[in-house]
XYZ file of C-alpha atoms in Angstrom:
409
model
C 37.706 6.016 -6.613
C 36.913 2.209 -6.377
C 33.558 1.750 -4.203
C 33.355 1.394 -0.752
C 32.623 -1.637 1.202
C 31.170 -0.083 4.573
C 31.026 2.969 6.382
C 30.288 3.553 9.971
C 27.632 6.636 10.946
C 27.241 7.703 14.467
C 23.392 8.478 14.870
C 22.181 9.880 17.976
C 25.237 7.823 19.795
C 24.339 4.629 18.063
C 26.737 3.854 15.843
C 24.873 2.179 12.395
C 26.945 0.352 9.776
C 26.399 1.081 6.095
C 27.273 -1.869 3.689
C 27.951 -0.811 0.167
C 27.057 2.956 0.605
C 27.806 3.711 -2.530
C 25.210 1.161 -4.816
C 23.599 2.942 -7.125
C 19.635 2.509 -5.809
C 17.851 4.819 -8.299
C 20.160 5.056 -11.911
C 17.679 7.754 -12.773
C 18.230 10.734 -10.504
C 21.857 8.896 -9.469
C 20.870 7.971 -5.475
C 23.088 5.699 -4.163
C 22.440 3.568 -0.903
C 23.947 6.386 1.688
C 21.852 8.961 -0.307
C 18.741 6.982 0.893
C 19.975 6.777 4.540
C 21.022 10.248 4.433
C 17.257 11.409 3.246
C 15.792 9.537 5.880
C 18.277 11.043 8.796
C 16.994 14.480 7.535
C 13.433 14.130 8.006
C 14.047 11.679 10.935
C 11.510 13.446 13.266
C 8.689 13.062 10.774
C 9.180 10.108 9.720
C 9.428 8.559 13.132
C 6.019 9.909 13.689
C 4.311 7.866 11.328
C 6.763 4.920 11.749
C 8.116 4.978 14.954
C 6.745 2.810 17.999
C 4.869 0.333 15.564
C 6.165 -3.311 14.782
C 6.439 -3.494 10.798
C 7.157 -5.438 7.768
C 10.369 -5.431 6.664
C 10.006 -4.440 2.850
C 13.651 -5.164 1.291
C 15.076 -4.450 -1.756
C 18.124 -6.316 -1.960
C 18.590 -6.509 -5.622
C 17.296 -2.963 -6.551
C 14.146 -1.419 -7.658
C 13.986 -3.095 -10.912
C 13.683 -6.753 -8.880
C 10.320 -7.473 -6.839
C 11.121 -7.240 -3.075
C 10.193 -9.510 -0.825
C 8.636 -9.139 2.261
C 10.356 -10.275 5.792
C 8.011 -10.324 8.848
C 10.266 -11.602 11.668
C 13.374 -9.120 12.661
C 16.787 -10.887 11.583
C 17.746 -12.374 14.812
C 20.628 -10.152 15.321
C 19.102 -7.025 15.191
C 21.101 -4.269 17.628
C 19.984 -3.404 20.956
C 18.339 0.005 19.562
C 15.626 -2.250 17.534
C 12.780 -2.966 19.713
C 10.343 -6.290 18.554
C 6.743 -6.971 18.932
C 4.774 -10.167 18.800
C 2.313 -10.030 16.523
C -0.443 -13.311 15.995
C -2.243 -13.456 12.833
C -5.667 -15.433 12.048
C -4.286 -18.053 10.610
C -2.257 -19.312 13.795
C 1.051 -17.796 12.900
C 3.057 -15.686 14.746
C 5.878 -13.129 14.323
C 8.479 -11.535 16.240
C 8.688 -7.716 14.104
C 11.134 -4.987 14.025
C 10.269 -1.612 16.079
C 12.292 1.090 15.115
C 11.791 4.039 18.043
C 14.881 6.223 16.801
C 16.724 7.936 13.891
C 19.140 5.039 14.025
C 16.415 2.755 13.365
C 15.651 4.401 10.507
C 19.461 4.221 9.544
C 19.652 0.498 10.240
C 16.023 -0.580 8.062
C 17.116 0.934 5.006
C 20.927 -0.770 5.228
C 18.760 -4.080 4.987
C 18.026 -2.885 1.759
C 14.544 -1.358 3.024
C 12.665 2.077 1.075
C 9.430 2.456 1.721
C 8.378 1.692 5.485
C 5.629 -0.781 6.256
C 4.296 -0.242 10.210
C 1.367 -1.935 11.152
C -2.248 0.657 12.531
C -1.315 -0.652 16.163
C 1.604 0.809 18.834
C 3.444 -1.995 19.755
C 2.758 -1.188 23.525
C -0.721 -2.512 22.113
C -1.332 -4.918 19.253
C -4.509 -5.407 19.630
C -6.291 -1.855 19.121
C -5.378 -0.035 15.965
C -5.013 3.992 16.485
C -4.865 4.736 12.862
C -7.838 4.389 10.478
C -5.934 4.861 7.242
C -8.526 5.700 3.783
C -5.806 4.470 0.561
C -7.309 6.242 -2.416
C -6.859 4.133 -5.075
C -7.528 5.083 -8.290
C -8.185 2.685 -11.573
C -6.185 2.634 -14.804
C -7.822 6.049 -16.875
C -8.421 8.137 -13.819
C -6.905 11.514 -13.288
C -5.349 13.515 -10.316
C -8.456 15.500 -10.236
C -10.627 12.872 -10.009
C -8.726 11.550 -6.922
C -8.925 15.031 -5.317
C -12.165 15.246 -5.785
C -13.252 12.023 -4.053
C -10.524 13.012 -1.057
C -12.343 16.028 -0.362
C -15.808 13.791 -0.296
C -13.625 11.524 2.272
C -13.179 14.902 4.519
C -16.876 15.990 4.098
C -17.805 12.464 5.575
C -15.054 12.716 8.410
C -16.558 15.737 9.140
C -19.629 14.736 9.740
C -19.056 11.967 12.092
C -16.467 14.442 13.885
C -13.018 12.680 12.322
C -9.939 14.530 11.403
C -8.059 13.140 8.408
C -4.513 13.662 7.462
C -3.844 13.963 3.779
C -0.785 12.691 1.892
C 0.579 11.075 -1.415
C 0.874 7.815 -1.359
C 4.020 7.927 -3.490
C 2.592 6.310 -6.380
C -0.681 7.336 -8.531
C -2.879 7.933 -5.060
C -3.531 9.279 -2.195
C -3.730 8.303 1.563
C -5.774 9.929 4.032
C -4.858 9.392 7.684
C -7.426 9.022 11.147
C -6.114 9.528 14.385
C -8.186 6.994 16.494
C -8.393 6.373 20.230
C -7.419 3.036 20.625
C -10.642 1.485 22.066
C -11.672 -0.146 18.774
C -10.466 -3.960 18.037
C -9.290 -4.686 14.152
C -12.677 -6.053 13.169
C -14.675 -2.400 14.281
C -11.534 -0.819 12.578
C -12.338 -2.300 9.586
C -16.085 -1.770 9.315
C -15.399 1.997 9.985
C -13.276 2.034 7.354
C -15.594 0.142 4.956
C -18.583 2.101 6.358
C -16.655 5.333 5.089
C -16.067 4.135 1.782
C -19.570 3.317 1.434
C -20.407 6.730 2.321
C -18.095 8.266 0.085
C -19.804 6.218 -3.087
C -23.149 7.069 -1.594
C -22.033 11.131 -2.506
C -20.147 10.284 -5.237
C -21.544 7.488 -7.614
C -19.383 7.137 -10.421
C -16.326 8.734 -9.340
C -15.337 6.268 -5.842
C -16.142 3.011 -5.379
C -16.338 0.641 -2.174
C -16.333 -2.394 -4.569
C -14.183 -4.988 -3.398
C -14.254 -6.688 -6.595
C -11.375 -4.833 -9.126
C -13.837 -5.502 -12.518
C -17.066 -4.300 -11.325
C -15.296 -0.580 -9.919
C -15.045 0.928 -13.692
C -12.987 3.879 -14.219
C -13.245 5.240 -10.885
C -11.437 5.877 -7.437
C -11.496 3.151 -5.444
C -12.036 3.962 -1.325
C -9.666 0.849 -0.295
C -11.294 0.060 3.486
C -8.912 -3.538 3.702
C -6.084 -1.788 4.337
C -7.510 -1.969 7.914
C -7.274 -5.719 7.988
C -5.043 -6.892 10.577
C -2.224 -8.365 8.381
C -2.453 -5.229 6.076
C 0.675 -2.247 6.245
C 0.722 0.798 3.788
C 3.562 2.353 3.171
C 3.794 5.568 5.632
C 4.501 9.043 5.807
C 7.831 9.804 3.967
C 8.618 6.619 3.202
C 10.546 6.382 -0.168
C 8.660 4.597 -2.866
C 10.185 2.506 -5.265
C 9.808 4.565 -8.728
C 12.754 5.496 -11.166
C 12.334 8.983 -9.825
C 12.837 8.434 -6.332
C 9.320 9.925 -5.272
C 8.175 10.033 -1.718
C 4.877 9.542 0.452
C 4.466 13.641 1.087
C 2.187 14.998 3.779
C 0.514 17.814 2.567
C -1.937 20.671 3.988
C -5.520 20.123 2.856
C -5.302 23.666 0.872
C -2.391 21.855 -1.156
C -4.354 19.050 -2.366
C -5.770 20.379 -5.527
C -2.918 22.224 -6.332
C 0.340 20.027 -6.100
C 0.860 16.701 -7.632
C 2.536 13.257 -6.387
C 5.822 13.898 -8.877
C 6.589 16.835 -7.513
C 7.878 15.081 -4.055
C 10.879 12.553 -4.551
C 14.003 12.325 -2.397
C 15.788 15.496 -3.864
C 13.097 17.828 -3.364
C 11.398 16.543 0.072
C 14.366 17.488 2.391
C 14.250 21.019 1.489
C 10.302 21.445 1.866
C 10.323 19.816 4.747
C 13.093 21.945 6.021
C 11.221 25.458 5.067
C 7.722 24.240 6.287
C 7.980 21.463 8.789
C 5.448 18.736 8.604
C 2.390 19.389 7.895
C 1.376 16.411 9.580
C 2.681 17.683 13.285
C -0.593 18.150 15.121
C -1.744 14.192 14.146
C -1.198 12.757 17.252
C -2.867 15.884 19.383
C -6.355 15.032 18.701
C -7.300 11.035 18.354
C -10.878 10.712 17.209
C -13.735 8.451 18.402
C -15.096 5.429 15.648
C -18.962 5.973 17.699
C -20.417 8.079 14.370
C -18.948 5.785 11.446
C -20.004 2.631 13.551
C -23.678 4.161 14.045
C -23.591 4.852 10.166
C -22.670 1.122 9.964
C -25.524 0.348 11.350
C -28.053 2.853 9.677
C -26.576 1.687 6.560
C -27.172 -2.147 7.066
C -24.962 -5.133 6.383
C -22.670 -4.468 2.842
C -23.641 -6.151 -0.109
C -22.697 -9.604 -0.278
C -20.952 -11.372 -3.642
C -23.060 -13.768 -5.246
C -21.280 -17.398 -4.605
C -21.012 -20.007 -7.382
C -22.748 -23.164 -8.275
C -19.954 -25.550 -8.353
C -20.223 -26.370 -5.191
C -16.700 -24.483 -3.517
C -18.039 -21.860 -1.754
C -16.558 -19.282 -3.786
C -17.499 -16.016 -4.848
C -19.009 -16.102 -8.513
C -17.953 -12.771 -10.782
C -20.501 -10.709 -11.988
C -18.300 -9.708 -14.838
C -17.632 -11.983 -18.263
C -14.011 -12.216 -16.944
C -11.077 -14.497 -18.710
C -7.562 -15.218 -17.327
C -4.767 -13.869 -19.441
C -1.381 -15.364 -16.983
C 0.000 -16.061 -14.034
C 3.477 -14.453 -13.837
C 6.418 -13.902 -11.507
C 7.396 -10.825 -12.161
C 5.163 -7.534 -13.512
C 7.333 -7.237 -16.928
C 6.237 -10.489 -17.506
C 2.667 -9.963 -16.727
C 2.783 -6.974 -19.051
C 4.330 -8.926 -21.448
C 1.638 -11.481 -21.565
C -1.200 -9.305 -22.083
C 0.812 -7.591 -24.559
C 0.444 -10.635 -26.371
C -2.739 -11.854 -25.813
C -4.095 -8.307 -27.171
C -2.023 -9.045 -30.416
C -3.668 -12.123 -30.687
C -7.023 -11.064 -30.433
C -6.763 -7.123 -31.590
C -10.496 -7.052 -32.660
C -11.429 -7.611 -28.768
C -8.456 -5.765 -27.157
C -9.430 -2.657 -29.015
C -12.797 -2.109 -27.718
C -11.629 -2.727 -23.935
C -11.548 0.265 -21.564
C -8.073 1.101 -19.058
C -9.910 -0.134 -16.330
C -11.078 -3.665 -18.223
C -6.956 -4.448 -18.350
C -6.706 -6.355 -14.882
C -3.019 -6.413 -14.141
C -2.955 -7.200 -9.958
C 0.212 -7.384 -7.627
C -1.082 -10.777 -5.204
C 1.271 -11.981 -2.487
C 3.007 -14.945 -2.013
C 4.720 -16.071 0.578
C 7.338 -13.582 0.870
C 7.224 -11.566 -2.483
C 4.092 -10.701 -4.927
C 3.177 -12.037 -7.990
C 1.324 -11.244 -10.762
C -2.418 -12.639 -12.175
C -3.765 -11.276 -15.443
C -7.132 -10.721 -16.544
C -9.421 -9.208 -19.262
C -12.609 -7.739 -18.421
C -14.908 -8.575 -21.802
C -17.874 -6.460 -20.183
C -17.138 -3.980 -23.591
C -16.674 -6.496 -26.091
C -20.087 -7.707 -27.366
C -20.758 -11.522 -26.476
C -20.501 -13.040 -29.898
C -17.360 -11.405 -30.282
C -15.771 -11.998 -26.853
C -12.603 -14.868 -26.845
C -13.197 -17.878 -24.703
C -10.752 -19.025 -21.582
C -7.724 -19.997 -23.253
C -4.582 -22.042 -22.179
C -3.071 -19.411 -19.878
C -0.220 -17.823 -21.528
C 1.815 -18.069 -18.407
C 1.238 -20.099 -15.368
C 3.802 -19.595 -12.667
C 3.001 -20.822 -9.184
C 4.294 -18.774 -6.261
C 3.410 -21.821 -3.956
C 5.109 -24.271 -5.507
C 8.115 -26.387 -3.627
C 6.903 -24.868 -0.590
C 6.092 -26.774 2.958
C 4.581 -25.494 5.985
C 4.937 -27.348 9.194
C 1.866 -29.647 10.564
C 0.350 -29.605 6.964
């Protein structure tokens, strides 16, 4: 049977169209395009809890999981009347008109645009301003294990405990996990964000070694690291249920904090979520019952005293001097590439290469305009100094910037 063009679903009396419903998304476990839509109609209710009501960034996947996406802020201008839009101004003087999906139609209409994981920003879109979601990404370093992560989660909850916070755990659908804060929203982006910090310097206060607050990816070692800039006003993570893009299909799972230690982030992809979800709910229900107050974390804030501060450099720029004997490897396109490049350089210099550590391979996902890109680095810290290789020519040097224009500039 030849493929089909289109079909039409009727979705809470909206009626959604479907183009190409039968691509092939994931080869691996065989989901086609409908299969996505028709995972996301069955845990509709959930998902719309940690989705709905919240402008967000269109992540799209038009060419398949294999090809970067790239990232669409505005809503495509002819949206249908079910998709509500918010206004949202950033720092940097721009503005954009986002999608608000409110609906199981929404969700229906997102991932036709080629849309898996969903991006909503910490703010309702009845008010932009005032985030009520403090969200703690778990993020651990190349060489750390799942019980390493657990461990520094259940620090996270002894610290939300204490200043009288309720967190929400759940896989982040990759290596991670995400731990979710119901806040009043009272607090502006800036307090958000120092809470969120403030936590994650608590949580390496109790746990040196295993989490770090470091903003700086070569000085956190092998260890977890407590991302607080998710809060940042332009920042989205990918929410509850939201499919991930992985060969097998996996999915951001709430989970009950008794089922941290015991499951694991594979076990939750697009086959096995519906029925879970259909035996036990969401655990996740109660979030919105409860929202907390940011008074203890910002009083810790202050207790604690200003973070410290990265030493700057001498050239004269401004900018913020490593502390680590760092080298650039490439600047790539595409993360093949970039894996390809330090693939090479470590065959070019195998005496160095085989005394680095996971964590000294710096492989980091940067964003561009409208799609990321990838910057390599080596971390020598392991490789004695006479022995370490100087800066070289990069072995790759793609600019995401270049041939682009941006008005008044």
């Amino acid at each position: 049977m030849s493929a089909r063009k289109e079909v039409f679903l009727d979705v809470g009396g909206h009626e959604v169209r479907i183009s190409s419903p039968d691509k092939v998304v994931f080869p691996e476990p065989g989901l086609t395009k409908l299969d996505i839509v028709e995972y996301y109609l069955s845990v509709s209710d959930a998902a719309l809890r940690g989705a709905g009501g919240r402008p967000m960034v269109l992540k799209r996947f038009v060419k398949g999981i294999a090809e970067e996406a790239f990232f669409q802020k505005r809503v495509p201008e002819n949206h249908p009347d079910f998709i509500d839009t918010a206004t949202l101004h950033y720092a940097r003087g721009t503005s954009a008109e986002e999608a608000v999906i409110r609906d199981a139609a929404g969700l229906a209409w997102i991932v036709n645009l080629g849309c898996l994981d969903l991006n909503p920003h910490p703010v309702r879109a009845e008010d932009l301003d005032h985030p009520d979601e403090l969200r703690i990404d778990l993020d651990p370093m190349p060489g750390v294990d799942w019980s390493q992560i657990v461990d520094v989660a259940f620090v996270a909850r002894e610290v939300l405990d204490d200043v009288g916070l309720v967190g929400w755990p759940k896989t982040s659908g990759s290596r991670g996990l995400h731990i979710l804060v119901r806040i009043a929203p009272r607090w502006d982006f800036r307090d958000v964000r120092l809470a969120a910090e403030t936590l994650a310097r608590e949580v390496e206060n109790r746990a040196p070694g295993l989490a770090t607050a470091r903003w700086w990816k070569e000085e956190r070692g092998e260890s977890v690291f407590v991302d607080f800039n998710q809060n940042a006003k332009d920042r989205t993570v990918a929410s509850a249920y939201s499919v991930r893009p992985l060969p097998d299909a996996r999915v951001s799972t709430p989970l009950e904090w008794d089922e941290v230690r015991v499951r694991r982030p594979e076990e939750f992809t697009v086959r096995t979520v519906p029925a879970r979800y259909a035996d036990i709910g969401d655990p996740h229900e109660g979030i919105d019952a409860a929202p907390g107050t940011l008074d203890g974390l910002l009083q810790l804030a202050a207790d604690l005293g200003p973070a410290e501060k990265p030493p700057r450099g001498t050239d004269g720029s401004g900018r913020r001097a490593s502390t680590m004997p760092l080298i650039e490897i490439a600047r790539t396109k595409t993360k093949p590439e970039a894996v390809a490049a330090l693939t090479q350089w470590k065959a070019q210099h195998p005496a160095a290469a085989a005394q680095l550590h996971p964590a000294d391979e710096l492989v980091d996902g940067m964003r561009g305009s409208s799609s990321l890109w990838y910057r390599v680095r080596v971390n020598l810290q392991h490789v004695p100094e006479a022995e370490r290789p100087p800066q070289e020519k990069l072995l790759a040097d793609y600019d995401p910037w270049a041939g682009k224009t941006w008005p008044g500039r």
